[in-house]
GROMACS .gro file of C-alpha atoms in nm:
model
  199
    1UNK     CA    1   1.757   2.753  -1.491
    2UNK     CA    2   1.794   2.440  -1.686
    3UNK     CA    3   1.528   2.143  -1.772
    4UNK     CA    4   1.641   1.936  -1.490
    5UNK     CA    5   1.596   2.220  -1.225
    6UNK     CA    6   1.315   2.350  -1.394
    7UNK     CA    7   1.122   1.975  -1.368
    8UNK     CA    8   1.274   1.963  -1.012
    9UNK     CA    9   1.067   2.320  -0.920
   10UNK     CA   10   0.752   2.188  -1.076
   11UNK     CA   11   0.757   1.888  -0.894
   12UNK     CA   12   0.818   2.080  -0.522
   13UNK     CA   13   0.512   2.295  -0.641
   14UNK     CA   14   0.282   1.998  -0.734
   15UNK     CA   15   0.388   1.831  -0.379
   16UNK     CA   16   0.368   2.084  -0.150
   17UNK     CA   17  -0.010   2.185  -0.289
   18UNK     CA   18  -0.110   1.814  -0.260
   19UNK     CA   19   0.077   1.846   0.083
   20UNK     CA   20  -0.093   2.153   0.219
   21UNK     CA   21  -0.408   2.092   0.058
   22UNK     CA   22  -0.351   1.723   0.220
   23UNK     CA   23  -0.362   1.903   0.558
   24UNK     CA   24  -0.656   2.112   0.519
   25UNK     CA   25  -0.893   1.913   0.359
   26UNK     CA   26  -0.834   1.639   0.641
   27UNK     CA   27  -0.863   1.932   0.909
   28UNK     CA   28  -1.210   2.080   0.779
   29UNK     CA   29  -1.336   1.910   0.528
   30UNK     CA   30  -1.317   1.980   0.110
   31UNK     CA   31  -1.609   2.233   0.121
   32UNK     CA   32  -1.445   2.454   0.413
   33UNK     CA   33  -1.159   2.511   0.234
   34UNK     CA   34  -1.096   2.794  -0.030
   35UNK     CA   35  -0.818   2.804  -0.275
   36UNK     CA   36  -0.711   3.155  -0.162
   37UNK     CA   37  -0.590   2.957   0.198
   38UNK     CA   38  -0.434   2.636   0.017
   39UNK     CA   39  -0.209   2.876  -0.241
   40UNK     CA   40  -0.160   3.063   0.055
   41UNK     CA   41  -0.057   2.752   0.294
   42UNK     CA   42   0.190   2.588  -0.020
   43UNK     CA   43   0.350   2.959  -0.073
   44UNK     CA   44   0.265   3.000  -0.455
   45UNK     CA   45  -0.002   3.183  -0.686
   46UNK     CA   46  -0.302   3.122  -0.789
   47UNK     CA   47  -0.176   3.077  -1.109
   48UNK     CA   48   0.077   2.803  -1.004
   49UNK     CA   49  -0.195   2.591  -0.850
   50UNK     CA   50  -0.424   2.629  -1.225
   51UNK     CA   51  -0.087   2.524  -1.381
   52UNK     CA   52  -0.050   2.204  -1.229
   53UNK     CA   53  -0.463   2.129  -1.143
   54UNK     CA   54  -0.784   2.211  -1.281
   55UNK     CA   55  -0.897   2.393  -0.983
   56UNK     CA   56  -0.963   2.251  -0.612
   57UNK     CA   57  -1.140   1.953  -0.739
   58UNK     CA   58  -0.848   1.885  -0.994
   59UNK     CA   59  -0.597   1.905  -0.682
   60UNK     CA   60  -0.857   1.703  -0.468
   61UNK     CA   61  -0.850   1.451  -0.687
   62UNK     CA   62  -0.423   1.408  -0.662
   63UNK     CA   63  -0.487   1.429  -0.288
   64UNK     CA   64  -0.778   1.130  -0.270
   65UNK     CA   65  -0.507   0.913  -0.486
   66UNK     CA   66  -0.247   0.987  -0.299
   67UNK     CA   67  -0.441   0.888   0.043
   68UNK     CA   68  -0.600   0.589  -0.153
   69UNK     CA   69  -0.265   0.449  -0.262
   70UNK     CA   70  -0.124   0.474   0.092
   71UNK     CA   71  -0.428   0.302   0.238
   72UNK     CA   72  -0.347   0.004  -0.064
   73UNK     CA   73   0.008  -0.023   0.018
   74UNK     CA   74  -0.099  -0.094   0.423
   75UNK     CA   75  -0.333  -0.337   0.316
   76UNK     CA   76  -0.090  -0.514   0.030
   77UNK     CA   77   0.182  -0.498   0.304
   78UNK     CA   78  -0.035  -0.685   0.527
   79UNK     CA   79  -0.145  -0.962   0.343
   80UNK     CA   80   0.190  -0.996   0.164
   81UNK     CA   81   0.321  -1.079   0.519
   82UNK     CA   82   0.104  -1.438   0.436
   83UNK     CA   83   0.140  -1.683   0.239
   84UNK     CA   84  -0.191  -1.890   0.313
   85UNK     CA   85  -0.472  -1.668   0.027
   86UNK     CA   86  -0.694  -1.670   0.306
   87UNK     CA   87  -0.459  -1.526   0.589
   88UNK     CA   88  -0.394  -1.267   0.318
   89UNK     CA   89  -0.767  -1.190   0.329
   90UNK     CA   90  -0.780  -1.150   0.648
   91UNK     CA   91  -0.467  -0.917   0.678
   92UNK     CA   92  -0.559  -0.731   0.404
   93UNK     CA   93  -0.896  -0.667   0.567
   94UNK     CA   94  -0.826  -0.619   0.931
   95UNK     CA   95  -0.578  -0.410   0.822
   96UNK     CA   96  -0.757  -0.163   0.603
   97UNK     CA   97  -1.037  -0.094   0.904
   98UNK     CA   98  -0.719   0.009   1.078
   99UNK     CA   99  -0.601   0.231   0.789
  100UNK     CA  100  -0.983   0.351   0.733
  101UNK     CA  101  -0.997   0.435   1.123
  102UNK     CA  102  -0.766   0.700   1.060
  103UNK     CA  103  -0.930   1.108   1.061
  104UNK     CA  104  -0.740   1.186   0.805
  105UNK     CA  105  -0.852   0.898   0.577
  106UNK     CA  106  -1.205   0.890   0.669
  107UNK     CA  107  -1.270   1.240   0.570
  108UNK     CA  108  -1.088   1.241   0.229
  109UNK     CA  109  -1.139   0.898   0.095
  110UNK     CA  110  -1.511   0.819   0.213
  111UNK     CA  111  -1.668   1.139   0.337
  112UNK     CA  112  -1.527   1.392   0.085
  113UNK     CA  113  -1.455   1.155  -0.146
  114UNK     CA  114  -1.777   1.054  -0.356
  115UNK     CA  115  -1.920   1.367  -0.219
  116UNK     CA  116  -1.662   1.600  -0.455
  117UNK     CA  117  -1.575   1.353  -0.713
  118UNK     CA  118  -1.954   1.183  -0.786
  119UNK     CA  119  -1.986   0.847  -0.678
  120UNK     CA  120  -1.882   0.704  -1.060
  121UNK     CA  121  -1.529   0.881  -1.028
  122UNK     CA  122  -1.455   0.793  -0.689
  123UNK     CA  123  -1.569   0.435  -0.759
  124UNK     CA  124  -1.358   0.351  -1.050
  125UNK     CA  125  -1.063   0.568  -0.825
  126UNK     CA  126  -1.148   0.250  -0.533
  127UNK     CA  127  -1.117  -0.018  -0.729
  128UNK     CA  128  -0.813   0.101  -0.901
  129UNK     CA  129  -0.638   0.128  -0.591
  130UNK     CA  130  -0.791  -0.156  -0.352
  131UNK     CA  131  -1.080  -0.332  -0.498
  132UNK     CA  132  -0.869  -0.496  -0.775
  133UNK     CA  133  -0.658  -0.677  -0.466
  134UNK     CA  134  -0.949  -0.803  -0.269
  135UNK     CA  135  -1.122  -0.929  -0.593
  136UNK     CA  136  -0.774  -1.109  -0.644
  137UNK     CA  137  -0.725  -1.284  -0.369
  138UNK     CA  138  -1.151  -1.342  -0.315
  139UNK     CA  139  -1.084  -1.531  -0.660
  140UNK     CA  140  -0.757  -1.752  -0.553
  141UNK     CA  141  -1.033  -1.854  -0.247
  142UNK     CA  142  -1.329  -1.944  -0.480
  143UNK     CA  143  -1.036  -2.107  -0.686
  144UNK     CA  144  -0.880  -2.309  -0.427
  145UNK     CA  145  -1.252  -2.405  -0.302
  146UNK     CA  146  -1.172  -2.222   0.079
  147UNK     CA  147  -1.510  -1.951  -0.036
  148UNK     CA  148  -1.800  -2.171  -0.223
  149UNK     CA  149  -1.799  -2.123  -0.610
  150UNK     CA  150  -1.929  -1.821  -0.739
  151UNK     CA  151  -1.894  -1.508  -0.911
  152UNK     CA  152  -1.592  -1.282  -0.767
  153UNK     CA  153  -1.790  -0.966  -0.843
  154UNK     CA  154  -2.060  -0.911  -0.616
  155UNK     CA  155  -1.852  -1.081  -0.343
  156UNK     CA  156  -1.587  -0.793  -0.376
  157UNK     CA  157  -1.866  -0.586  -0.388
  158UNK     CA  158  -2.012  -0.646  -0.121
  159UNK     CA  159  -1.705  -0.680   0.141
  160UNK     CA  160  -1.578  -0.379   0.009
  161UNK     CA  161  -1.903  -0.197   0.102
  162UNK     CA  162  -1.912  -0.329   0.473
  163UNK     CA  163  -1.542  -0.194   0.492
  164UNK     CA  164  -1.598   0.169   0.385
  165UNK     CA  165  -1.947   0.132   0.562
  166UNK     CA  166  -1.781  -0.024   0.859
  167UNK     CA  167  -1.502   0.273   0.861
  168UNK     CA  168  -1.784   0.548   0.846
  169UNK     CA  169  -1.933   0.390   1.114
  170UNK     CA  170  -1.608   0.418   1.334
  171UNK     CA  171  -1.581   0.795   1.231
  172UNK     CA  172  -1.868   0.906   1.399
  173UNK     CA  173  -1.868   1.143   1.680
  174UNK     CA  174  -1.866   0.996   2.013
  175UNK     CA  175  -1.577   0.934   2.319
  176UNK     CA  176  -1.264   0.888   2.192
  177UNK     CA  177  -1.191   0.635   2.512
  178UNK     CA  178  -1.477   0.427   2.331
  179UNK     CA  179  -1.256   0.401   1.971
  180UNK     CA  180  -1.077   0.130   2.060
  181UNK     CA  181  -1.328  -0.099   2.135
  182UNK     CA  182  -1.527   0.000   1.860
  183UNK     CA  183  -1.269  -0.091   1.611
  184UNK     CA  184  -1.178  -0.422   1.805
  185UNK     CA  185  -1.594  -0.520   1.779
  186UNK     CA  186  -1.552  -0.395   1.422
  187UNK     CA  187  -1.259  -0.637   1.353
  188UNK     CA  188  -1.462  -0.960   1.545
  189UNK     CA  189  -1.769  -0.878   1.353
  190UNK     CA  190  -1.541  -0.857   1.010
  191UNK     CA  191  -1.391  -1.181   1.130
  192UNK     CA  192  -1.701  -1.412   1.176
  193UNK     CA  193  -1.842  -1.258   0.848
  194UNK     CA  194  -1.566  -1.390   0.677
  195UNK     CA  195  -1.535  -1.704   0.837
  196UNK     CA  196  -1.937  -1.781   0.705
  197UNK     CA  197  -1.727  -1.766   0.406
  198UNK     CA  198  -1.549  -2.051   0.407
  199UNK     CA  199  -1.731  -2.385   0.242
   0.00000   0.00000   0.00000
């Protein structure tokens, strides 16, 4: 087997554990699921998975980035679709409470998340994926004068809080008939907060 086959191999491995591993964690939950059943799952040894990862929490970690950078390309998408800054913000946000209503997301990026990584990790991990973009284009608006002068920082703080709070909120057990309306709410509510925004 040459280099090119070899490198080919290793990367199948490393992306069918992040897969599988994908698939369970979002099914039950980081602390429900044992290595034994993800090596099992991806069809490779123990000793592949500590080849690639330090562990389940190194192998967590590739699977919280991977969901994280899908959730950022949504919301860049979005707001790239705009030209206006403050249509961007809007996109952007509207469209990661979409994103964030999604199982799957909610229970690796903000339930699992902080919970396995410690709340330092998974913060820098956040703003490395999203919070860098909303503290972007909250800038360009306190630039432009649209958002009263001020410092960018706790502002992005601060929205990007709501967001993941908001997105929590709409993960919570209850009818699934009532989901849609609770996201719509979600969105108005999101809206008129950021409209008291605007000088």
């Amino acid at each position: 087997m040459g280099p090119t086959s070899r490198a080919h191999q290793r990367e199948q491995t490393v992306r069918t554990l992040v897969t599988e591993a994908r698939r369970l964690f979002a099914g039950r939950g980081y602390g429900a699921v044992g290595l034994a059943e993800i090596v099992a799952a991806a069809g490779v040894t123990k000793g592949a998975l500590y080849h690639h990862f330090d562990g389940k929490a190194g192998l967590f970690r590739a699977v919280l980035e991977q969901v994280q950078q899908e959730v950022a390309a949504r919301v860049a998408a979005a707001a790239e679709r705009h030209d206006d800054p403050w249509e961007q913000l809007t996109a952007g946000c509207r469209a990661f409470l979409a994103a964030g209503s999604d199982p799957e997301v909610q229970q690796i990026m903000l339930v699992d998340g902080p919970a396995v990584l410690g709340w330092s990790e998974w913060r820098a991990m956040d703003e490395a994926a999203s919070a860098r973009h909303l503290a972007e284009v909250l800038q360009a608006l306190i630039d432009d004068g649209t958002i009263a002068f001020q410092r960018v920082e706790p502002l992005t703080h601060l929205l990007s809080g709501a967001m993941n709070e908001a997105v929590l909120w709409l993960a919570r057990p209850g009818e699934p008939q009532d989901r849609p309306r609770d996201l719509a709410d979600t969105m108005a509510a999101l809206t008129r907060m950021l409209e008291s925004l605007r000088s």
